[in-house]
């Protein structure tokens, strides 16, 4: 059964403390902690330290000294926080709406809604921005040609729209998995006591979803403030820290100043992390059995169902409009200017460099995806269940791969791994990135993919584990199972929807990421997003849209394969990844 429990008594806390101390002393668990810690050090800690160590010296110190005395810099900081809050709020609301309709509302077309809800995450974000400019720019097809308006999408409104549309699928998958895992018996018990639909939602459903809301808000917030491609394409005069750091590094060739700007991005991310932990730890909300007792209870209020379904289909209609522009733009010369049908765009990208970039990107993403998925679940398990001390530190370090701007991560890898890593005169890691690297930079790209993709599975896994009573894990340990056995046979099956979320997001993120890998690609390793950006910069939008179309097809095909491989009954009979 599912319940919202008061804070445990002192005696219970003492017992839990002794039990968790025993768990911590398990040698297999200690080895896992050590392996994960070393992995995080090389994935995130060392590259970040190499870049940020310059922020307090030279031009970096000068930039930091002017950060709050300069009105321009203060505006950049304010813009970044505003954008992060708006993207997190709008994206989480949209994600919850689509998840609630998918799981709790009776309506037709749920399979289509599910596919459309996943579509934005499988394309490069600047592809959505480019399509939005084509539709809603100063001479946009809808804004100007159809409606005759002077309004355009550049600036904060456009950034909020594009980023929310790009990132809400993370919240959708997270919250949908949690809604499917909720025990319907508690909702039925509340309804049998006279509670109406709103009362049941407010007192039963919503408290169980608080970890999911907090995790989604945190993830979308750090995504919003760390994104680089969209501010460069559609930001206009609305400058944020990520774009300012990129300009300092690429335009002004001032790595120290770029590191100083990126350092400030960690402050709001850390604050949101602290708030999220405080909010979710106010009460203990758990699923005692680890699985629901039946299918999710459907909303019976017909008026509310119609309203929610209508809102969901309006969101879906907007997604269809955006991606119709992408797909149609791939088959015409210049969408909105010269709509003549052509296949030249595909002929161009399927030959030479374009074809190589597709193969290279897909192989590297397939290597990184399972590693990122498992690492995310291990981090979630250690943070939420195993660790008594250091859990907050490990959680935060794991999130740094997403919170730090991709440009800084990319430069960190270039600076750190362009030459063998040395410690006390010993070389213990070969060069992984740059001209002197092994595999033409491919190894560094895989590591970047892992570091950027792991946090999604980590956050969704923590949110799922916060619903599960730690007594389940402790019971397995007390019966003689090692930490690794407990994780594989007890914990992972319970949080399987969160694991699927991590895998799906890891592959999609690896295929569509740009800013962290643009500095470490070499002539022997081509990446699709880098090629797409080159086409956009050259004004060849048709080629860029064709690239995006093929990329989306590749990502959807592989995600469908992941769902087929993992196609099984989630706890309580909820199908994982239905609709794919």
XYZ file of C-alpha atoms in Angstrom:
580
model
C 0.000 0.000 0.000
C 1.002 3.610 -0.426
C 1.102 6.128 2.402
C 2.438 9.479 3.467
C 4.178 8.829 6.754
C 5.214 11.204 9.541
C 8.872 11.620 10.396
C 10.195 8.434 12.087
C 10.653 8.331 15.840
C 14.043 8.575 17.522
C 14.101 4.817 18.187
C 13.290 3.990 14.577
C 15.866 6.495 13.344
C 18.449 4.878 15.594
C 17.615 1.432 14.235
C 17.749 2.719 10.645
C 21.088 4.368 11.365
C 22.575 1.100 12.644
C 21.120 -0.813 9.688
C 22.466 1.663 7.155
C 25.868 1.515 8.845
C 25.846 -2.250 8.305
C 24.810 -1.752 4.707
C 27.609 0.725 4.229
C 30.156 -1.792 5.530
C 29.190 -4.312 2.817
C 32.420 -4.763 0.804
C 30.657 -4.982 -2.582
C 28.806 -1.740 -1.889
C 32.046 -0.085 -0.829
C 33.641 -1.175 -4.109
C 30.685 0.248 -6.046
C 30.996 3.543 -4.182
C 34.697 3.679 -4.994
C 34.185 2.822 -8.685
C 31.385 5.380 -9.120
C 33.404 8.043 -7.293
C 36.467 7.479 -9.484
C 34.266 7.490 -12.573
C 32.687 10.823 -11.615
C 36.125 12.259 -10.940
C 37.362 11.528 -14.462
C 34.025 12.216 -16.165
C 33.265 15.553 -14.537
C 35.521 16.513 -11.650
C 38.914 16.636 -13.327
C 37.849 18.397 -16.576
C 35.812 20.903 -14.592
C 38.690 21.574 -12.207
C 41.097 22.126 -15.107
C 38.832 24.789 -16.605
C 37.656 26.467 -13.425
C 41.149 26.600 -11.921
C 41.800 29.464 -14.338
C 38.694 31.395 -13.241
C 40.415 32.769 -10.137
C 43.553 33.943 -11.903
C 44.363 36.469 -14.605
C 41.449 37.542 -16.782
C 39.157 35.173 -14.891
C 39.692 37.048 -11.627
C 39.136 40.347 -13.410
C 35.868 39.077 -14.882
C 34.664 37.819 -11.507
C 35.559 41.155 -9.937
C 33.307 42.947 -12.429
C 30.515 40.369 -12.315
C 28.239 42.283 -9.932
C 29.592 45.787 -10.398
C 28.822 45.804 -14.117
C 25.172 46.340 -15.036
C 25.666 44.284 -18.199
C 26.896 41.307 -16.211
C 24.114 41.684 -13.648
C 21.566 41.653 -16.485
C 23.125 38.486 -17.883
C 22.851 36.761 -14.489
C 19.245 37.911 -14.032
C 18.334 36.757 -17.547
C 19.793 33.330 -16.850
C 17.807 32.816 -13.640
C 14.580 34.071 -15.217
C 15.017 31.759 -18.195
C 15.778 28.762 -15.985
C 12.731 29.308 -13.765
C 10.383 29.835 -16.723
C 11.632 26.807 -18.644
C 11.485 24.611 -15.523
C 7.979 25.802 -14.623
C 6.463 25.650 -18.111
C 8.214 22.404 -19.023
C 7.192 20.647 -15.805
C 3.554 21.749 -16.177
C 3.422 20.561 -19.793
C 5.137 17.301 -18.871
C 2.677 16.658 -16.037
C -0.306 17.496 -18.237
C 0.776 15.025 -20.910
C 1.663 12.365 -18.315
C -1.608 12.732 -16.400
C -3.678 12.484 -19.582
C -1.652 9.488 -20.715
C -2.094 7.542 -17.459
C -5.245 8.829 -15.744
C -7.621 10.200 -18.400
C -9.876 8.175 -20.707
C -9.455 9.523 -24.236
C -8.638 8.354 -27.717
C -5.274 8.665 -29.367
C -3.067 8.049 -26.327
C -0.507 6.209 -28.407
C -0.189 9.212 -30.718
C 0.060 11.575 -27.746
C 2.814 9.408 -26.300
C 4.840 9.462 -29.499
C 4.374 13.207 -29.924
C 5.435 13.772 -26.315
C 8.728 11.998 -27.002
C 9.378 13.629 -30.378
C 10.929 16.921 -29.136
C 13.685 15.153 -27.247
C 14.969 13.259 -30.283
C 15.967 16.255 -32.378
C 18.686 18.906 -32.044
C 17.309 21.879 -30.073
C 18.508 24.379 -32.649
C 16.428 22.473 -35.232
C 13.326 23.390 -33.240
C 14.632 26.950 -32.993
C 15.229 27.130 -36.746
C 11.733 25.803 -37.472
C 10.285 28.305 -34.978
C 12.087 31.152 -36.736
C 10.710 29.946 -40.071
C 7.177 29.909 -38.651
C 7.221 32.820 -36.180
C 10.175 35.017 -37.161
C 9.978 38.551 -38.496
C 8.972 37.134 -41.896
C 7.585 33.898 -40.524
C 5.058 31.792 -42.379
C 2.501 32.020 -39.550
C 3.361 35.264 -37.776
C 3.868 37.441 -40.875
C 2.606 35.705 -44.018
C -0.525 34.182 -42.490
C -1.472 36.548 -39.643
C 0.282 39.724 -40.782
C 1.743 40.403 -37.344
C 4.910 42.322 -36.535
C 5.532 40.071 -33.528
C 8.567 37.797 -33.666
C 9.839 34.965 -31.529
C 13.329 36.238 -30.679
C 14.309 36.816 -27.047
C 12.870 35.439 -23.814
C 9.469 34.336 -25.240
C 11.114 32.351 -27.992
C 13.719 30.824 -25.696
C 11.073 29.799 -23.158
C 8.920 28.269 -25.885
C 11.703 26.383 -27.644
C 13.475 25.157 -24.495
C 10.221 24.094 -22.797
C 9.208 22.237 -25.936
C 12.635 20.602 -26.194
C 12.950 19.469 -22.573
C 9.420 18.737 -21.286
C 9.628 15.061 -22.427
C 12.018 14.439 -19.523
C 9.357 15.567 -17.043
C 6.719 13.653 -19.012
C 8.559 10.325 -18.828
C 9.514 10.828 -15.197
C 6.000 11.708 -14.021
C 4.286 9.138 -16.254
C 6.443 6.389 -14.755
C 5.577 7.553 -11.238
C 1.846 7.771 -12.012
C 1.884 4.200 -13.351
C 3.711 2.986 -10.237
C 1.253 4.562 -7.750
C -0.912 2.136 -5.811
C -4.552 2.770 -6.880
C -5.822 1.229 -3.633
C -5.068 4.419 -1.703
C -7.003 6.562 -4.181
C -9.917 4.137 -4.006
C -9.821 4.238 -0.203
C -9.890 8.041 -0.224
C -12.798 8.075 -2.679
C -14.733 5.526 -0.578
C -14.425 7.915 2.381
C -16.254 10.593 0.419
C -13.388 12.452 -1.219
C -14.089 13.949 -4.639
C -11.611 13.806 -7.525
C -9.866 17.048 -6.500
C -9.591 15.981 -2.845
C -8.124 12.599 -3.844
C -5.592 14.296 -6.098
C -4.642 16.947 -3.538
C -4.308 14.648 -0.514
C -3.161 11.349 -2.063
C -1.836 11.615 -5.608
C 0.010 14.936 -5.439
C 2.033 14.173 -2.248
C 3.300 10.963 -3.865
C 4.372 12.920 -6.956
C 6.287 15.655 -5.099
C 9.674 13.923 -5.649
C 8.869 13.713 -9.357
C 7.851 17.376 -9.582
C 10.963 18.471 -7.722
C 13.242 16.247 -9.816
C 11.662 17.451 -13.070
C 11.898 21.107 -12.053
C 15.542 20.723 -11.078
C 16.450 18.892 -14.266
C 14.673 21.362 -16.547
C 16.101 24.316 -14.647
C 19.697 23.214 -15.120
C 18.908 22.266 -18.725
C 17.500 25.735 -19.343
C 20.405 27.690 -17.878
C 23.085 25.431 -19.398
C 21.711 25.311 -22.952
C 23.895 27.020 -25.529
C 22.534 26.334 -29.024
C 19.141 28.013 -28.593
C 20.394 31.290 -27.057
C 22.806 31.631 -29.969
C 20.125 30.938 -32.588
C 17.008 32.563 -31.159
C 18.095 34.555 -28.095
C 18.401 37.908 -29.858
C 19.397 40.591 -27.352
C 18.500 38.334 -24.421
C 21.989 37.195 -23.343
C 22.477 34.425 -20.784
C 25.553 33.089 -19.015
C 26.037 30.067 -21.270
C 26.077 32.217 -24.405
C 28.317 34.796 -22.734
C 30.812 32.085 -21.746
C 30.801 30.747 -25.301
C 31.436 34.206 -26.740
C 34.273 34.792 -24.270
C 35.947 31.515 -25.246
C 35.264 31.343 -28.988
C 34.914 35.003 -29.869
C 37.305 36.690 -27.454
C 39.632 33.678 -27.028
C 39.563 34.235 -23.291
C 39.225 30.850 -21.607
C 39.651 32.357 -18.142
C 36.734 34.756 -18.619
C 34.579 31.940 -20.021
C 35.399 29.818 -16.979
C 34.430 32.721 -14.718
C 31.026 33.052 -16.388
C 30.461 29.300 -16.228
C 31.316 29.262 -12.526
C 28.232 31.384 -11.834
C 25.993 28.778 -13.475
C 26.757 26.362 -10.651
C 25.319 28.738 -8.019
C 21.629 28.665 -9.072
C 21.905 24.946 -9.857
C 23.178 24.295 -6.328
C 20.448 26.465 -4.776
C 17.699 24.605 -6.640
C 19.274 21.307 -5.603
C 19.203 22.325 -1.919
C 15.594 23.532 -2.149
C 14.552 20.308 -3.857
C 16.138 18.166 -1.154
C 14.553 20.249 1.614
C 11.106 20.045 0.066
C 11.125 16.310 -0.607
C 12.600 15.491 2.810
C 9.886 17.301 4.770
C 7.799 14.148 4.753
C 8.485 10.488 4.095
C 6.369 9.345 1.158
C 6.866 5.686 0.303
C 5.361 2.658 -1.402
C 5.632 -0.041 1.253
C 5.350 -3.032 -1.097
C 7.352 -1.509 -3.948
C 4.566 -2.105 -6.468
C 0.931 -1.042 -6.999
C -1.951 -3.431 -6.484
C -3.652 -2.853 -9.843
C -4.027 -0.632 -12.878
C -3.962 3.156 -12.399
C -7.367 4.541 -11.420
C -8.915 6.597 -14.219
C -10.360 10.070 -13.704
C -14.153 9.763 -13.562
C -15.086 13.454 -13.836
C -16.032 13.768 -17.524
C -15.783 17.575 -17.685
C -12.282 17.556 -16.221
C -11.295 14.730 -18.557
C -12.475 16.652 -21.636
C -10.657 19.825 -20.547
C -7.394 18.007 -19.826
C -7.539 15.986 -23.050
C -8.235 19.145 -25.064
C -5.249 20.924 -23.524
C -3.037 17.915 -24.244
C -4.121 17.833 -27.883
C -3.439 21.573 -28.218
C 0.135 20.928 -27.073
C 0.320 18.017 -29.496
C -0.973 20.209 -32.343
C 1.778 22.749 -31.707
C 4.417 19.986 -31.709
C 3.001 18.706 -35.004
C 3.213 22.206 -36.486
C 6.861 22.628 -35.485
C 7.980 19.269 -36.804
C 5.912 19.537 -39.956
C 8.047 22.578 -40.749
C 11.186 20.492 -40.147
C 10.039 17.576 -42.309
C 8.565 19.677 -45.112
C 11.616 21.933 -45.061
C 13.771 18.895 -45.821
C 11.968 18.352 -49.148
C 11.879 21.931 -50.481
C 14.536 24.410 -51.498
C 13.839 27.133 -48.892
C 10.721 26.739 -46.782
C 8.499 29.819 -47.001
C 10.561 31.343 -49.814
C 10.985 28.682 -52.488
C 8.702 25.719 -51.784
C 9.748 23.764 -54.869
C 9.935 20.036 -54.131
C 13.455 18.574 -54.244
C 15.485 15.595 -53.043
C 18.780 17.407 -53.443
C 18.991 18.036 -49.702
C 19.031 14.315 -48.938
C 21.339 13.539 -51.862
C 23.829 16.035 -50.467
C 23.902 14.761 -46.886
C 23.818 11.054 -47.784
C 27.106 11.363 -49.613
C 30.581 11.896 -48.235
C 30.894 13.646 -44.869
C 27.182 13.511 -44.114
C 27.040 9.732 -44.348
C 30.167 9.319 -42.198
C 28.794 11.630 -39.513
C 25.636 9.494 -39.229
C 27.633 6.286 -38.738
C 30.124 7.809 -36.292
C 27.480 9.542 -34.176
C 25.231 6.479 -33.936
C 28.057 4.102 -32.955
C 29.416 6.427 -30.271
C 25.924 7.041 -28.857
C 25.205 3.288 -28.731
C 28.420 2.769 -26.759
C 27.625 5.533 -24.280
C 23.910 4.775 -23.709
C 24.030 1.578 -21.593
C 26.957 2.908 -19.562
C 25.104 6.162 -18.791
C 21.905 4.260 -17.949
C 23.556 1.907 -15.467
C 25.680 4.683 -13.950
C 22.575 6.842 -13.447
C 20.729 4.053 -11.642
C 23.776 3.229 -9.506
C 24.097 6.871 -8.526
C 20.401 7.066 -7.664
C 20.579 3.877 -5.586
C 23.682 4.973 -3.697
C 22.336 8.470 -3.054
C 18.769 7.544 -2.109
C 19.332 4.221 -0.348
C 22.891 3.302 0.557
C 24.893 6.340 1.509
C 24.445 7.912 4.930
C 27.219 10.446 4.499
C 28.314 12.055 1.286
C 25.039 11.367 -0.531
C 24.419 15.061 -1.217
C 27.957 15.532 -2.536
C 27.730 12.536 -4.853
C 24.294 13.661 -6.046
C 25.564 17.141 -6.849
C 28.738 15.936 -8.591
C 26.660 13.585 -10.712
C 24.464 16.514 -11.792
C 27.425 18.699 -12.778
C 27.643 17.025 -16.172
C 24.350 18.692 -17.057
C 24.513 21.842 -14.925
C 27.794 23.056 -16.409
C 27.560 24.621 -19.903
C 28.532 22.178 -22.597
C 31.155 24.546 -23.956
C 32.999 24.469 -20.631
C 32.780 20.663 -20.407
C 34.086 20.382 -23.966
C 36.995 22.721 -23.351
C 37.667 20.942 -20.061
C 38.017 17.626 -21.923
C 40.229 19.223 -24.547
C 42.509 20.794 -21.927
C 42.544 17.733 -19.667
C 42.743 14.835 -22.093
C 44.596 16.308 -25.056
C 47.760 15.030 -23.347
C 48.284 12.060 -21.021
C 47.048 12.741 -17.500
C 49.952 12.871 -15.079
C 50.033 12.413 -11.329
C 53.246 12.591 -9.273
C 55.276 12.026 -12.414
C 53.247 8.998 -13.572
C 51.203 8.943 -16.765
C 48.101 6.902 -16.002
C 45.679 7.904 -18.769
C 46.478 8.372 -22.477
C 45.377 11.357 -24.504
C 41.689 11.049 -25.369
C 40.876 14.293 -27.168
C 42.351 16.601 -29.754
C 44.983 16.104 -32.415
C 47.142 13.717 -30.372
C 44.274 11.597 -29.158
C 43.530 7.917 -29.542
C 40.604 6.912 -31.775
C 40.535 10.426 -33.274
C 38.761 11.915 -30.250
C 36.091 9.201 -30.203
C 36.898 8.106 -26.649
C 36.576 11.652 -25.343
C 33.242 12.057 -27.147
C 31.912 8.873 -25.518
C 32.957 10.144 -22.090
C 31.253 13.471 -22.750
C 28.080 11.662 -23.824
C 28.133 9.648 -20.579
C 28.741 12.672 -18.356
C 25.953 14.678 -20.028
C 23.404 11.832 -20.130
C 23.813 10.243 -16.704
C 22.010 12.989 -14.682
C 18.620 12.274 -16.304
C 18.623 8.665 -15.131
C 20.060 9.768 -11.800
C 17.256 12.229 -11.090
C 14.434 9.967 -12.305
C 15.925 7.062 -10.362
C 16.137 9.090 -7.145
C 12.547 10.259 -7.596
C 11.389 6.653 -8.042
C 13.416 5.351 -5.094
C 11.984 8.032 -2.817
C 8.633 6.257 -3.292
C 10.052 2.927 -2.109
C 10.542 2.115 1.558
C 14.215 1.488 2.335
C 13.097 -1.542 4.353
C 12.811 -3.463 1.062
C 16.490 -2.934 0.299
C 17.474 -3.576 3.908
C 15.477 -6.834 3.968
C 17.415 -8.106 0.939
C 20.701 -7.198 2.608
C 19.685 -8.852 5.893
C 19.030 -12.098 3.982
C 22.665 -12.198 2.906
C 22.548 -10.503 -0.496
C 25.459 -8.267 -1.388
C 24.941 -4.668 -2.378
C 25.312 -5.508 -6.080
C 22.884 -8.436 -5.855
C 20.359 -6.241 -4.063
C 20.688 -3.569 -6.726
C 20.274 -5.986 -9.653
C 17.554 -8.278 -8.299
C 15.564 -5.985 -5.968
C 16.068 -2.313 -6.686
C 16.427 -2.243 -10.476
C 13.177 -4.154 -11.218
C 11.229 -1.743 -8.992
C 12.620 1.363 -10.686
C 12.599 -0.102 -14.197
C 10.505 2.767 -15.648
C 13.117 5.213 -14.381
C 15.852 3.053 -15.939
C 14.050 3.129 -19.287
C 13.797 6.910 -18.955
C 17.546 7.070 -18.396
C 18.327 4.895 -21.430
C 15.940 6.762 -23.705
C 17.234 10.134 -22.653
C 20.883 9.016 -22.795
C 20.702 7.931 -26.427
C 18.625 10.898 -27.545
C 20.871 13.337 -25.680
C 24.022 11.755 -27.103
C 22.697 11.960 -30.651
C 21.540 15.566 -30.340
C 24.177 17.228 -28.149
C 26.461 19.822 -29.703
C 28.233 22.304 -27.426
C 30.353 19.875 -25.366
C 31.703 17.933 -28.348
C 32.273 20.718 -30.840
C 35.747 21.347 -29.366
C 36.923 17.720 -29.449
C 35.781 16.486 -32.860
C 38.554 15.772 -35.338
C 38.648 15.240 -39.118
C 38.539 11.479 -38.512
C 35.426 11.667 -36.283
C 32.348 13.461 -37.618
C 29.287 14.304 -35.508
C 25.840 15.010 -36.990
C 24.965 18.001 -34.817
C 28.196 19.716 -35.769
C 27.395 19.157 -39.439
C 23.851 20.500 -38.944
C 25.171 23.650 -37.313
C 27.546 24.155 -40.247
C 24.610 23.948 -42.650
C 22.586 26.455 -40.582
C 25.529 28.867 -40.420
C 25.885 28.607 -44.203
C 22.175 29.370 -44.684
C 21.430 25.958 -46.188
C 18.294 25.346 -44.142
C 17.076 22.607 -46.484
C 20.186 20.537 -45.839
C 19.898 21.208 -42.102
C 16.260 20.077 -42.039
C 17.162 16.929 -44.009
C 19.923 16.156 -41.502
C 17.440 16.641 -38.655
C 14.883 14.361 -40.305
C 17.367 11.516 -40.659
C 18.645 12.063 -37.115
C 15.095 11.854 -35.748
C 14.460 8.624 -37.669
C 17.663 7.078 -36.302
C 16.886 8.074 -32.714
C 13.261 6.887 -32.841
C 14.337 3.576 -34.377
C 16.918 2.881 -31.676
C 14.584 3.992 -28.874
C 11.948 1.641 -30.288
C 14.535 -1.144 -30.200
C 15.369 -0.347 -26.565
C 11.677 -0.576 -25.675
C 11.315 -3.889 -27.487
C 14.351 -5.355 -25.733
C 13.128 -4.194 -22.317
C 9.452 -4.830 -23.109
C 8.120 -6.373 -19.929
C 5.672 -5.766 -17.158
C 6.686 -2.892 -14.929
C 5.725 -3.178 -11.233
C 2.001 -3.664 -10.927
C 1.519 -4.512 -14.584
C 2.194 -1.110 -16.100
C 3.706 -1.512 -19.532
C 6.996 0.248 -20.017
C 7.391 2.429 -23.023
C 3.967 1.729 -24.391
C 3.434 3.233 -27.745
C 6.961 2.834 -29.033
